[in-house]
Tab-separated table of C-alpha atoms in Angstrom:
chain	number	residue	atom	x	y	z
N	36	MET	CA	-7.887	25.232	-27.047
N	37	GLU	CA	-9.225	22.081	-28.671
N	38	ALA	CA	-11.234	19.695	-26.526
N	39	ARG	CA	-9.450	16.436	-25.834
N	40	GLU	CA	-10.964	13.442	-27.603
N	41	THR	CA	-12.446	10.899	-25.251
N	42	THR	CA	-13.800	7.417	-25.788
N	43	GLU	CA	-17.330	6.494	-24.805
N	44	ASP	CA	-17.671	5.494	-21.192
N	45	VAL	CA	-18.050	1.792	-20.542
N	46	SER	CA	-20.073	0.638	-17.557
N	47	HIS	CA	-18.181	-1.231	-14.817
N	48	GLY	CA	-20.126	-4.421	-15.450
N	49	ALA	CA	-19.539	-4.236	-19.221
N	50	ALA	CA	-15.843	-3.577	-18.719
N	51	PHE	CA	-15.363	-6.628	-16.522
N	52	ALA	CA	-17.497	-8.731	-18.835
N	53	LEU	CA	-15.009	-8.043	-21.598
N	54	LEU	CA	-12.389	-9.926	-19.586
N	55	GLY	CA	-14.397	-13.126	-19.214
N	56	ASN	CA	-12.422	-15.040	-21.779
N	57	GLU	CA	-8.980	-16.740	-21.572
N	58	THR	CA	-7.947	-15.497	-25.049
N	59	ARG	CA	-8.598	-11.897	-24.084
N	60	VAL	CA	-6.593	-12.257	-20.884
N	61	ALA	CA	-3.807	-13.849	-22.930
N	62	ILE	CA	-3.854	-10.880	-25.292
N	63	LEU	CA	-3.399	-8.484	-22.368
N	64	ARG	CA	-0.565	-10.516	-20.921
N	65	GLU	CA	1.288	-10.730	-24.258
N	66	LEU	CA	0.978	-6.969	-24.767
N	67	TRP	CA	2.284	-6.500	-21.239
N	68	ALA	CA	5.296	-8.746	-21.949
N	69	SER	CA	6.148	-6.836	-25.120
N	70	ALA	CA	5.452	-3.308	-23.833
N	71	LYS	CA	9.095	-2.227	-24.116
N	72	ASP	CA	9.169	-3.218	-27.810
N	73	GLY	CA	6.347	-0.843	-28.769
N	74	PRO	CA	3.072	-1.652	-30.539
N	75	VAL	CA	2.667	-5.288	-31.598
N	76	PRO	CA	1.331	-5.919	-35.130
N	77	PHE	CA	-1.864	-7.958	-35.485
N	78	SER	CA	-0.282	-11.055	-37.013
N	79	GLU	CA	2.584	-11.141	-34.501
N	80	LEU	CA	0.212	-10.725	-31.570
N	81	ARG	CA	-1.993	-13.545	-32.843
N	82	GLU	CA	1.055	-15.840	-33.093
N	83	ARG	CA	2.120	-14.974	-29.582
N	84	VAL	CA	-1.312	-15.737	-28.181
N	85	GLY	CA	-1.322	-19.001	-30.158
N	86	MET	CA	-4.656	-18.655	-31.993
N	87	ARG	CA	-4.864	-19.929	-35.575
N	88	ASP	CA	-8.270	-18.588	-36.466
N	89	SER	CA	-7.646	-14.998	-37.553
N	90	GLY	CA	-11.349	-14.105	-37.489
N	91	GLN	CA	-11.877	-15.331	-33.938
N	92	PHE	CA	-8.729	-13.588	-32.774
N	93	ASN	CA	-9.833	-10.324	-34.386
N	94	TYR	CA	-13.207	-10.660	-32.633
N	95	HIS	CA	-11.587	-10.908	-29.177
N	96	LEU	CA	-9.046	-8.183	-29.880
N	97	THR	CA	-11.771	-5.815	-31.096
N	98	LYS	CA	-13.736	-6.366	-27.872
N	99	LEU	CA	-10.705	-5.224	-25.860
N	100	THR	CA	-9.794	-2.269	-28.084
N	101	ASP	CA	-10.556	1.224	-26.733
N	102	THR	CA	-11.243	-0.082	-23.240
N	103	PHE	CA	-8.114	-2.102	-22.354
N	104	VAL	CA	-6.143	-2.007	-25.613
N	105	ARG	CA	-5.181	0.877	-27.878
N	106	LYS	CA	-4.734	0.538	-31.589
N	107	VAL	CA	-1.751	2.488	-32.971
N	108	GLU	CA	-1.928	3.499	-36.589
N	109	ALA	CA	1.153	3.042	-38.769
N	110	GLU	CA	1.688	6.811	-39.148
N	111	ASP	CA	1.789	7.160	-35.376
N	112	ASP	CA	4.325	4.368	-34.841
N	113	GLU	CA	8.035	5.142	-34.886
N	114	ASP	CA	8.682	1.915	-36.736
N	115	GLY	CA	5.924	2.659	-39.223
N	116	GLU	CA	4.153	-0.661	-38.670
N	117	GLY	CA	1.392	0.159	-36.230
N	118	GLY	CA	-0.160	-2.400	-33.985
N	119	TYR	CA	-1.606	-2.726	-30.481
N	120	THR	CA	-0.537	-1.680	-27.032
N	121	LEU	CA	-2.076	-1.628	-23.586
N	122	ARG	CA	-4.051	1.258	-22.228
N	123	PHE	CA	-3.587	2.000	-18.533
N	124	ALA	CA	-6.758	0.027	-17.770
N	125	GLY	CA	-5.103	-2.994	-19.390
N	126	VAL	CA	-1.908	-2.445	-17.444
N	127	SER	CA	-3.948	-2.343	-14.264
N	128	VAL	CA	-5.664	-5.639	-15.043
N	129	VAL	CA	-2.403	-7.462	-15.716
N	130	GLY	CA	-0.857	-5.864	-12.639
N	131	ALA	CA	-3.718	-7.188	-10.540
N	132	ILE	CA	-3.295	-10.651	-11.987
N	133	LEU	CA	0.457	-10.658	-11.297
N	134	SER	CA	-0.086	-9.317	-7.770
N	135	GLY	CA	-2.041	-12.446	-6.886
N	136	ALA	CA	-5.098	-10.377	-5.896
N	137	TYR	CA	-7.401	-13.091	-7.255
N	138	GLN	CA	-5.659	-16.028	-5.568
N	139	GLN	CA	-6.705	-17.827	-2.435
N	140	ALA	CA	-3.379	-17.887	-0.601
N	141	GLY	CA	-1.780	-18.286	2.789
N	142	PHE	CA	1.013	-19.949	4.779
N	143	ASP	CA	0.748	-23.496	6.108
N	144	ASP	CA	2.189	-22.388	9.439
N	145	PRO	CA	2.899	-19.018	11.115
N	146	ILE	CA	6.408	-17.645	10.559
N	147	PRO	CA	8.539	-16.579	13.524
N	148	VAL	CA	9.576	-12.919	13.606
N	149	ASP	CA	13.147	-11.848	14.443
N	150	GLY	CA	12.340	-9.673	17.455
N	151	GLU	CA	10.183	-9.626	20.521
N	152	CYS	CA	6.956	-7.998	21.606
N	153	ILE	CA	7.654	-4.432	22.774
N	154	ARG	CA	4.840	-4.738	25.296
N	155	CYS	CA	5.605	-8.022	27.082
N	156	GLY	CA	8.808	-9.395	25.522
N	157	GLY	CA	6.894	-12.338	24.069
N	158	VAL	CA	7.374	-14.186	20.811
N	159	LEU	CA	6.158	-12.552	17.599
N	160	GLU	CA	4.901	-14.412	14.566
N	161	LEU	CA	3.410	-13.674	11.176
N	162	ALA	CA	0.310	-15.592	10.064
N	163	TYR	CA	-1.156	-15.377	6.569
N	164	GLU	CA	-4.520	-16.868	5.706
N	165	HIS	CA	-7.177	-15.952	3.159
N	166	GLU	CA	-4.992	-13.067	1.890
N	167	ARG	CA	-4.882	-11.463	5.317
N	168	ALA	CA	-1.587	-11.078	7.172
N	169	ASN	CA	-1.449	-10.755	10.941
N	170	LEU	CA	1.782	-10.008	12.770
N	171	SER	CA	1.134	-10.403	16.483
N	172	CYS	CA	2.459	-11.481	19.861
N	173	THR	CA	1.727	-15.099	20.823
N	174	GLU	CA	1.681	-14.258	24.560
N	175	CYS	CA	-0.391	-11.090	24.845
N	176	ASP	CA	-3.168	-9.269	22.996
N	177	ASN	CA	-1.474	-5.873	23.117
N	178	PHE	CA	0.461	-5.934	19.884
N	179	THR	CA	-0.833	-6.665	16.411
N	180	THR	CA	-0.492	-5.372	12.874
N	181	GLN	CA	-2.822	-6.760	10.285
N	182	SER	CA	-3.924	-6.034	6.702
N	183	ASN	CA	-5.178	-7.653	3.540
N	184	VAL	CA	-2.153	-8.448	1.357
N	185	PRO	CA	-2.119	-9.716	-2.268
N	186	ALA	CA	-0.436	-13.074	-2.549
N	187	GLY	CA	2.079	-11.697	-5.050
N	188	VAL	CA	3.723	-9.645	-2.317
N	189	PHE	CA	5.056	-12.882	-0.783
N	190	SER	CA	5.256	-15.177	-3.796
N	191	GLU	CA	8.978	-14.717	-4.540
N	192	VAL	CA	10.226	-14.080	-1.009
N	193	ASP	CA	12.102	-16.486	1.275
N	194	LEU	CA	9.967	-17.354	4.287
N	195	ALA	CA	12.523	-15.919	6.707
N	196	GLU	CA	12.301	-12.539	4.946
N	197	THR	CA	8.518	-12.481	4.845
N	198	PRO	CA	7.934	-10.477	8.090
N	199	ALA	CA	10.303	-7.748	6.916
N	200	VAL	CA	8.608	-7.653	3.518
N	201	PHE	CA	5.202	-7.359	5.190
N	202	ASP	CA	6.498	-4.487	7.307
N	203	ARG	CA	7.764	-2.593	4.265
N	204	TRP	CA	4.543	-3.308	2.366
N	205	ILE	CA	2.267	-2.058	5.122
N	206	ARG	CA	4.358	1.080	5.471
N	207	SER	CA	4.050	1.715	1.755
N	208	GLN	CA	0.262	1.409	1.984
N	209	VAL	CA	0.053	3.927	4.835
N	210	ASP	CA	2.395	6.228	2.915
N	211	GLN	CA	0.009	6.103	-0.013
N	212	VAL	CA	-3.184	6.900	1.915
N	213	ALA	CA	-1.322	9.597	3.869
N	214	ALA	CA	-0.283	11.148	0.567
N	215	GLY	CA	-3.970	11.348	-0.394
N	216	PHE	CA	-4.529	8.280	-2.613
N	217	CYS	CA	-6.653	5.274	-1.782
N	218	MET	CA	-4.726	1.985	-2.031
N	219	LEU	CA	-7.772	0.267	-3.498
N	220	CYS	CA	-9.389	2.659	-5.998
N	221	GLN	CA	-6.817	5.537	-6.078
N	222	GLY	CA	-9.512	7.962	-5.027
N	223	PRO	CA	-8.771	10.967	-2.752
N	224	THR	CA	-8.334	10.252	0.937
N	225	GLY	CA	-8.889	12.436	3.977
N	226	PHE	CA	-8.178	11.755	7.634
N	227	GLU	CA	-9.456	12.349	11.120
N	228	VAL	CA	-7.580	12.200	14.419
N	229	SER	CA	-9.612	11.095	17.433
N	230	ILE	CA	-9.342	9.514	20.853
N	231	GLY	CA	-10.190	5.822	20.758
N	232	GLY	CA	-10.902	5.984	17.035
N	233	GLY	CA	-14.224	7.723	17.679
N	234	THR	CA	-16.989	5.191	17.208
N	235	ALA	CA	-15.476	3.556	14.173
N	236	LEU	CA	-13.103	1.082	15.806
N	237	ASP	CA	-14.503	-0.972	18.653
N	238	ALA	CA	-11.164	-2.669	19.388
N	239	ALA	CA	-9.356	0.589	20.118
N	240	ASP	CA	-8.379	1.520	23.633
N	241	GLU	CA	-10.505	4.382	24.880
N	242	ASN	CA	-7.388	6.497	25.572
N	243	GLU	CA	-5.563	5.603	22.358
N	244	VAL	CA	-5.233	8.380	19.820
N	245	LEU	CA	-5.811	7.086	16.304
N	246	VAL	CA	-5.706	8.459	12.781
N	247	GLN	CA	-8.432	7.205	10.483
N	248	TYR	CA	-7.676	7.591	6.780
N	249	GLU	CA	-10.771	7.196	4.621
N	250	CYS	CA	-11.280	7.230	0.879
N	251	GLU	CA	-13.813	9.774	-0.322
N	252	ARG	CA	-14.707	7.567	-3.301
N	253	CYS	CA	-14.969	3.970	-2.057
N	254	GLY	CA	-14.999	4.467	1.725
N	255	ALA	CA	-11.997	2.173	2.408
N	256	THR	CA	-10.448	2.922	5.790
N	257	VAL	CA	-7.008	2.544	7.373
N	258	PHE	CA	-6.333	3.032	11.089
N	259	VAL	CA	-2.907	3.860	12.554
N	260	THR	CA	-1.829	5.296	15.867
N	261	VAL	CA	-0.951	8.974	15.861
N	262	THR	CA	2.628	8.025	16.674
N	263	GLU	CA	2.859	5.703	13.670
N	264	ALA	CA	1.420	8.456	11.448
N	265	MET	CA	4.250	10.746	12.615
N	266	THR	CA	7.051	8.289	11.749
N	267	ARG	CA	7.108	9.975	8.330
N	268	HIS	CA	7.627	13.454	9.760
N	269	PRO	CA	11.064	15.017	9.091
N	270	ALA	CA	11.502	15.730	12.821
N	271	VAL	CA	11.383	12.000	13.615
N	272	VAL	CA	13.371	10.910	10.595
N	273	SER	CA	16.154	13.451	11.299
N	274	PHE	CA	16.225	12.500	14.985
N	275	TYR	CA	16.996	8.922	14.030
N	276	TYR	CA	19.548	10.070	11.454
N	277	ASP	CA	21.336	12.221	14.000
N	278	HIS	CA	21.674	9.107	16.167
N	279	GLY	CA	23.210	7.151	13.281
N	280	LEU	CA	20.031	5.274	12.390
N	281	ASP	CA	17.931	5.050	9.259
N	282	LEU	CA	14.300	4.881	10.350
N	283	ARG	CA	13.395	3.128	7.087
N	284	GLU	CA	15.575	0.203	8.144
N	285	GLU	CA	14.072	-0.157	11.588
N	286	PRO	CA	11.238	-2.726	11.737
N	287	THR	CA	8.002	-1.265	13.052
N	288	TRP	CA	7.712	-3.961	15.722
N	289	ALA	CA	11.009	-2.724	17.230
N	290	LEU	CA	9.904	0.901	17.663
N	291	ASP	CA	8.906	0.718	21.322
N	292	TRP	CA	7.803	4.362	21.471
N	293	LEU	CA	4.946	3.652	19.049
N	294	LEU	CA	3.039	2.030	21.890
N	295	ASP	CA	4.047	4.431	24.654
N	296	GLU	CA	1.304	6.455	26.294
N	297	VAL	CA	0.367	9.611	24.409
N	298	THR	CA	-0.304	12.708	26.536
N	299	ILE	CA	-3.508	14.520	25.696
N	300	VAL	CA	-2.713	18.213	25.987
N	301	SER	CA	-6.132	19.356	24.908
N	302	GLU	CA	-9.321	17.569	23.773
N	303	ASP	CA	-11.031	20.531	22.031
N	304	PRO	CA	-9.166	21.197	19.846
N	305	LEU	CA	-7.339	17.894	20.080
N	306	VAL	CA	-3.619	18.366	20.780
N	307	VAL	CA	-1.359	15.519	21.924
N	308	SER	CA	2.311	15.012	22.714
N	309	PHE	CA	4.574	11.959	22.797
N	310	ASP	CA	8.239	11.092	23.283
N	311	VAL	CA	10.790	9.341	21.091
N	312	THR	CA	13.878	8.282	23.033
N	313	LEU	CA	17.199	7.179	21.552
N	314	ASP	CA	20.367	6.733	23.566
N	315	ASP	CA	20.475	9.592	26.100
N	316	GLU	CA	18.157	11.966	24.298
N	317	THR	CA	14.408	12.351	24.023
N	318	LEU	CA	12.496	13.990	21.204
N	319	ARG	CA	9.191	15.396	22.430
N	320	LEU	CA	6.655	16.255	19.767
N	321	THR	CA	3.343	18.027	20.190
N	322	VAL	CA	0.864	17.732	17.290
N	323	ASP	CA	-2.706	18.868	16.612
N	324	ASP	CA	-5.691	17.130	15.015
N	325	ARG	CA	-4.344	17.887	11.506
N	326	LEU	CA	-1.022	16.174	12.329
N	327	THR	CA	0.640	19.572	12.279
N	328	LEU	CA	3.734	19.862	14.446
N	329	VAL	CA	2.924	22.417	17.150
N	330	GLU	CA	6.119	22.066	19.173
N	331	GLU	CA	9.357	20.117	19.024
N	332	GLU	CA	11.864	19.688	21.863
N	333	ARG	CA	15.046	17.713	22.327
N	334	LEU	CA	15.668	16.923	25.968
N	335	PRO	CA	18.168	14.845	27.992
N	336	VAL	CA	16.457	11.599	29.035
N	337	GLU	CA	16.642	12.531	32.699
N	338	GLN	CA	14.887	15.814	32.120
N	339	ALA	CA	12.211	14.184	29.921
N	340	ARG	CA	11.339	11.744	32.694
N	341	THR	CA	10.689	14.400	35.310
């Protein structure tokens, strides 16, 4: 088997230095916009960027080539012209620009949330400042969901829909780290289940059972309750479906069982159980410290309460 050809590694600092020019960023954005049309010939790309000096344009394009841009030879192009297209690194750069990751953004005022606090019945609102969103109760300190969010997530959304968009976005981020991929660097993630978040989260209740997802490459961490981690389990999803509900359509702030007390069955090894109640039926799940389902029961509500 032949070895795959690779390009010479570029240091992180050198790679980002290549982007320190508006013409180069414009080249990436034009290649992004024309991606569906295939490789863009040199002269056409120069016209799109709006640079008259062919020599200067070639200088900037050459700096990007092999790191962010790939040159396609005529014999390798279906149209026989050849040209330039983005490498995945270039796609990632433009994606980050469009996401608003480099903007200083926020809302002028908090946005009211359609729902009430599942702890105290108080008013919920979503605040967004310095790229950090915080959905919390205005009347108690017992309910909050917060995360850094790129401005692009909210840029084309009506204000009234923003809380629901934030809820879907935060779920997608937890889905990603739970699947084993860091939401920042795409590195591999692992997780640990502990009571009170171990020593890593000072704000956690000492009896709260938390799941800490951590990237093995960059060290980024995400904390969720063990109940929230299990919302993705087929046992919970099917329980909702059997009751005529799509769990994906239920806002997280309305899932009252997420904040119910978790029963610690065993501390070593850690095994916990919790209830999910809909209508007149309770789903009781018992899981271990690897989020493996140990036992599943469906009980009448009256029996579950005894």
